[in-house]
């Protein structure tokens, strides 16, 4: 089986976001299967001497490029369904995008991935309604068309599938939930004594991955830091990722909160493993990879009981309401001091995470291609 994988290369550059991890990992794992070969399909604007930049983990794959700017090509596909991709994906059994895209083809079946439809979802929180309306208008134009004209639509959670079916009337039989996975580095580091790690964070600490932002409930994270101070906890909240400007002044005023900024993919497993727990209080997630990574690394998790997060952590994670930051703070402190509770959550998390491997995601994709 030959799979031609359409990518937007900038999303694959390390350090990656959740979407970048999904793109890189599914293509890498698909290509490892005995009966699958993959090549990349992208705009020639990204190539230097025929290769993608060194920060792209997929640069060693054979690449076929089309002579249009990526942005122009995608708008032509959305407006006119031209030019069709058959001419650049010759010999392919499938054209596959590990990200959302409208990919026109005449004779080759197409599979795309839609992580979620947050611009169209009234559950999605916004602090800029005008920007939201503009994005929603664009998505209303092309996302239903992309789903209709694809042979298969992959998504990452039952939550995301249910929203596509409910809000867009998408046929449920076309949408396949493949989930997300966790890199082996998080499983490998689970056996390392966290006290032996050299991490740039004050012990003991709680790790927040994804930065402080409105969707990531940055305001609630700040409230949790204040609540930790109120109950006399020695825990520091360490935030990895980019932060939105409106949270910076308040964050800097809290002595038990530290902002690390963007953290490399190489450093993140150690930073997670060294934490007392991971906190993820997002208002909206199509999946939410950080809790899965923490469970794989042997670290208990506290998450908001919103959207897909309960689906990801199951009974292994502690779920809290976003409007009760005191409950989140008390849960974090309890995980620090109650060794029995901590160990129970760690063991349950490891079992949960064992099913969240990228090879499992690739196997589900491969199975659907075969059928």
PDB file of N, CA, C and O in Angstrom, residues 219-249:
ATOM      1  N   UNK A 219      -6.376  32.016  33.490  1.00  0.00           N
ATOM      2  CA  UNK A 219      -6.889  32.731  34.657  1.00  0.00           C
ATOM      3  C   UNK A 219      -7.155  31.787  35.822  1.00  0.00           C
ATOM      4  O   UNK A 219      -6.909  32.113  36.982  1.00  0.00           O
ATOM      5  N   UNK A 220      -7.640  30.577  35.509  1.00  0.00           N
ATOM      6  CA  UNK A 220      -7.918  29.605  36.561  1.00  0.00           C
ATOM      7  C   UNK A 220      -6.619  29.055  37.141  1.00  0.00           C
ATOM      8  O   UNK A 220      -6.511  28.814  38.348  1.00  0.00           O
ATOM      9  N   UNK A 221      -5.607  28.862  36.290  1.00  0.00           N
ATOM     10  CA  UNK A 221      -4.301  28.405  36.786  1.00  0.00           C
ATOM     11  C   UNK A 221      -3.745  29.408  37.793  1.00  0.00           C
ATOM     12  O   UNK A 221      -3.203  29.033  38.844  1.00  0.00           O
ATOM     13  N   UNK A 222      -3.881  30.696  37.506  1.00  0.00           N
ATOM     14  CA  UNK A 222      -3.425  31.725  38.446  1.00  0.00           C
ATOM     15  C   UNK A 222      -4.211  31.634  39.753  1.00  0.00           C
ATOM     16  O   UNK A 222      -3.639  31.782  40.845  1.00  0.00           O
ATOM     17  N   UNK A 223      -5.505  31.373  39.666  1.00  0.00           N
ATOM     18  CA  UNK A 223      -6.313  31.199  40.872  1.00  0.00           C
ATOM     19  C   UNK A 223      -5.847  29.988  41.676  1.00  0.00           C
ATOM     20  O   UNK A 223      -5.828  30.021  42.913  1.00  0.00           O
ATOM     21  N   UNK A 224      -5.487  28.913  40.977  1.00  0.00           N
ATOM     22  CA  UNK A 224      -5.002  27.717  41.676  1.00  0.00           C
ATOM     23  C   UNK A 224      -3.709  28.024  42.424  1.00  0.00           C
ATOM     24  O   UNK A 224      -3.506  27.570  43.561  1.00  0.00           O
ATOM     25  N   UNK A 225      -2.824  28.807  41.800  1.00  0.00           N
ATOM     26  CA  UNK A 225      -1.587  29.203  42.491  1.00  0.00           C
ATOM     27  C   UNK A 225      -1.899  29.955  43.775  1.00  0.00           C
ATOM     28  O   UNK A 225      -1.272  29.721  44.826  1.00  0.00           O
ATOM     29  N   UNK A 226      -2.867  30.856  43.714  1.00  0.00           N
ATOM     30  CA  UNK A 226      -3.254  31.591  44.923  1.00  0.00           C
ATOM     31  C   UNK A 226      -3.854  30.653  45.974  1.00  0.00           C
ATOM     32  O   UNK A 226      -3.606  30.804  47.172  1.00  0.00           O
ATOM     33  N   UNK A 227      -4.621  29.678  45.533  1.00  0.00           N
ATOM     34  CA  UNK A 227      -5.221  28.729  46.464  1.00  0.00           C
ATOM     35  C   UNK A 227      -4.162  27.838  47.122  1.00  0.00           C
ATOM     36  O   UNK A 227      -4.288  27.465  48.290  1.00  0.00           O
ATOM     37  N   UNK A 228      -3.119  27.496  46.372  1.00  0.00           N
ATOM     38  CA  UNK A 228      -2.016  26.715  46.964  1.00  0.00           C
ATOM     39  C   UNK A 228      -1.345  27.501  48.083  1.00  0.00           C
ATOM     40  O   UNK A 228      -0.984  26.941  49.129  1.00  0.00           O
ATOM     41  N   UNK A 229      -1.165  28.793  47.866  1.00  0.00           N
ATOM     42  CA  UNK A 229      -0.608  29.641  48.921  1.00  0.00           C
ATOM     43  C   UNK A 229      -1.539  29.678  50.127  1.00  0.00           C
ATOM     44  O   UNK A 229      -1.095  29.600  51.289  1.00  0.00           O
ATOM     45  N   UNK A 230      -2.827  29.750  49.870  1.00  0.00           N
ATOM     46  CA  UNK A 230      -3.817  29.824  50.957  1.00  0.00           C
ATOM     47  C   UNK A 230      -3.767  28.606  51.865  1.00  0.00           C
ATOM     48  O   UNK A 230      -3.900  28.723  53.092  1.00  0.00           O
ATOM     49  N   UNK A 231      -3.571  27.411  51.278  1.00  0.00           N
ATOM     50  CA  UNK A 231      -3.557  26.196  52.091  1.00  0.00           C
ATOM     51  C   UNK A 231      -2.159  25.837  52.585  1.00  0.00           C
ATOM     52  O   UNK A 231      -1.956  24.785  53.190  1.00  0.00           O
ATOM     53  N   UNK A 232      -1.193  26.701  52.321  1.00  0.00           N
ATOM     54  CA  UNK A 232       0.162  26.486  52.825  1.00  0.00           C
ATOM     55  C   UNK A 232       0.951  25.429  52.096  1.00  0.00           C
ATOM     56  O   UNK A 232       1.887  24.838  52.658  1.00  0.00           O
ATOM     57  N   UNK A 233       0.623  25.179  50.831  1.00  0.00           N
ATOM     58  CA  UNK A 233       1.339  24.159  50.063  1.00  0.00           C
ATOM     59  C   UNK A 233       2.682  24.693  49.582  1.00  0.00           C
ATOM     60  O   UNK A 233       2.786  25.844  49.144  1.00  0.00           O
ATOM     61  N   UNK A 234       3.735  23.856  49.620  1.00  0.00           N
ATOM     62  CA  UNK A 234       5.041  24.274  49.098  1.00  0.00           C
ATOM     63  C   UNK A 234       5.153  24.128  47.586  1.00  0.00           C
ATOM     64  O   UNK A 234       6.207  24.430  47.012  1.00  0.00           O
ATOM     65  N   UNK A 235       4.104  23.666  46.934  1.00  0.00           N
ATOM     66  CA  UNK A 235       4.154  23.421  45.492  1.00  0.00           C
ATOM     67  C   UNK A 235       4.281  24.720  44.704  1.00  0.00           C
ATOM     68  O   UNK A 235       3.628  25.719  45.007  1.00  0.00           O
ATOM     69  N   UNK A 236       5.125  24.670  43.682  1.00  0.00           N
ATOM     70  CA  UNK A 236       5.220  25.742  42.688  1.00  0.00           C
ATOM     71  C   UNK A 236       4.593  25.250  41.396  1.00  0.00           C
ATOM     72  O   UNK A 236       4.780  24.091  41.010  1.00  0.00           O
ATOM     73  N   UNK A 237       3.828  26.098  40.748  1.00  0.00           N
ATOM     74  CA  UNK A 237       3.292  25.770  39.425  1.00  0.00           C
ATOM     75  C   UNK A 237       4.287  26.242  38.375  1.00  0.00           C
ATOM     76  O   UNK A 237       4.597  27.436  38.296  1.00  0.00           O
ATOM     77  N   UNK A 238       4.798  25.308  37.597  1.00  0.00           N
ATOM     78  CA  UNK A 238       5.772  25.598  36.546  1.00  0.00           C
ATOM     79  C   UNK A 238       5.057  25.479  35.200  1.00  0.00           C
ATOM     80  O   UNK A 238       4.453  24.434  34.906  1.00  0.00           O
ATOM     81  N   UNK A 239       5.097  26.542  34.409  1.00  0.00           N
ATOM     82  CA  UNK A 239       4.345  26.600  33.157  1.00  0.00           C
ATOM     83  C   UNK A 239       5.305  26.510  31.974  1.00  0.00           C
ATOM     84  O   UNK A 239       6.204  27.352  31.830  1.00  0.00           O
ATOM     85  N   UNK A 240       5.117  25.504  31.134  1.00  0.00           N
ATOM     86  CA  UNK A 240       5.905  25.339  29.912  1.00  0.00           C
ATOM     87  C   UNK A 240       5.047  25.704  28.713  1.00  0.00           C
ATOM     88  O   UNK A 240       3.913  25.242  28.596  1.00  0.00           O
ATOM     89  N   UNK A 241       5.552  26.556  27.843  1.00  0.00           N
ATOM     90  CA  UNK A 241       4.805  26.953  26.654  1.00  0.00           C
ATOM     91  C   UNK A 241       4.673  28.456  26.541  1.00  0.00           C
ATOM     92  O   UNK A 241       5.033  29.200  27.465  1.00  0.00           O
ATOM     93  N   UNK A 242       4.146  28.896  25.430  1.00  0.00           N
ATOM     94  CA  UNK A 242       3.965  30.326  25.188  1.00  0.00           C
ATOM     95  C   UNK A 242       2.772  30.857  25.980  1.00  0.00           C
ATOM     96  O   UNK A 242       1.760  30.173  26.137  1.00  0.00           O
ATOM     97  N   UNK A 243       2.890  32.081  26.454  1.00  0.00           N
ATOM     98  CA  UNK A 243       1.870  32.685  27.297  1.00  0.00           C
ATOM     99  C   UNK A 243       1.264  33.907  26.624  1.00  0.00           C
ATOM    100  O   UNK A 243       1.969  34.695  25.985  1.00  0.00           O
ATOM    101  N   UNK A 244      -0.042  34.084  26.786  1.00  0.00           N
ATOM    102  CA  UNK A 244      -0.699  35.268  26.258  1.00  0.00           C
ATOM    103  C   UNK A 244      -0.417  36.470  27.160  1.00  0.00           C
ATOM    104  O   UNK A 244      -0.321  36.328  28.385  1.00  0.00           O
ATOM    105  N   UNK A 245      -0.249  37.661  26.564  1.00  0.00           N
ATOM    106  CA  UNK A 245       0.238  38.832  27.306  1.00  0.00           C
ATOM    107  C   UNK A 245      -0.601  39.214  28.521  1.00  0.00           C
ATOM    108  O   UNK A 245      -0.069  39.695  29.521  1.00  0.00           O
ATOM    109  N   UNK A 246      -1.919  38.987  28.455  1.00  0.00           N
ATOM    110  CA  UNK A 246      -2.780  39.466  29.540  1.00  0.00           C
ATOM    111  C   UNK A 246      -2.545  38.752  30.865  1.00  0.00           C
ATOM    112  O   UNK A 246      -3.026  39.205  31.908  1.00  0.00           O
ATOM    113  N   UNK A 247      -1.789  37.638  30.836  1.00  0.00           N
ATOM    114  CA  UNK A 247      -1.560  36.893  32.074  1.00  0.00           C
ATOM    115  C   UNK A 247      -0.168  37.131  32.669  1.00  0.00           C
ATOM    116  O   UNK A 247       0.115  36.680  33.776  1.00  0.00           O
ATOM    117  N   UNK A 248       0.684  37.834  31.943  1.00  0.00           N
ATOM    118  CA  UNK A 248       2.085  37.902  32.348  1.00  0.00           C
ATOM    119  C   UNK A 248       2.298  38.687  33.636  1.00  0.00           C
ATOM    120  O   UNK A 248       3.025  38.240  34.535  1.00  0.00           O
ATOM    121  N   UNK A 249       1.706  39.858  33.767  1.00  0.00           N
ATOM    122  CA  UNK A 249       1.942  40.679  34.959  1.00  0.00           C
ATOM    123  C   UNK A 249       1.489  39.966  36.223  1.00  0.00           C
ATOM    124  O   UNK A 249       2.213  39.937  37.229  1.00  0.00           O
TER     125      UNK A 249
END
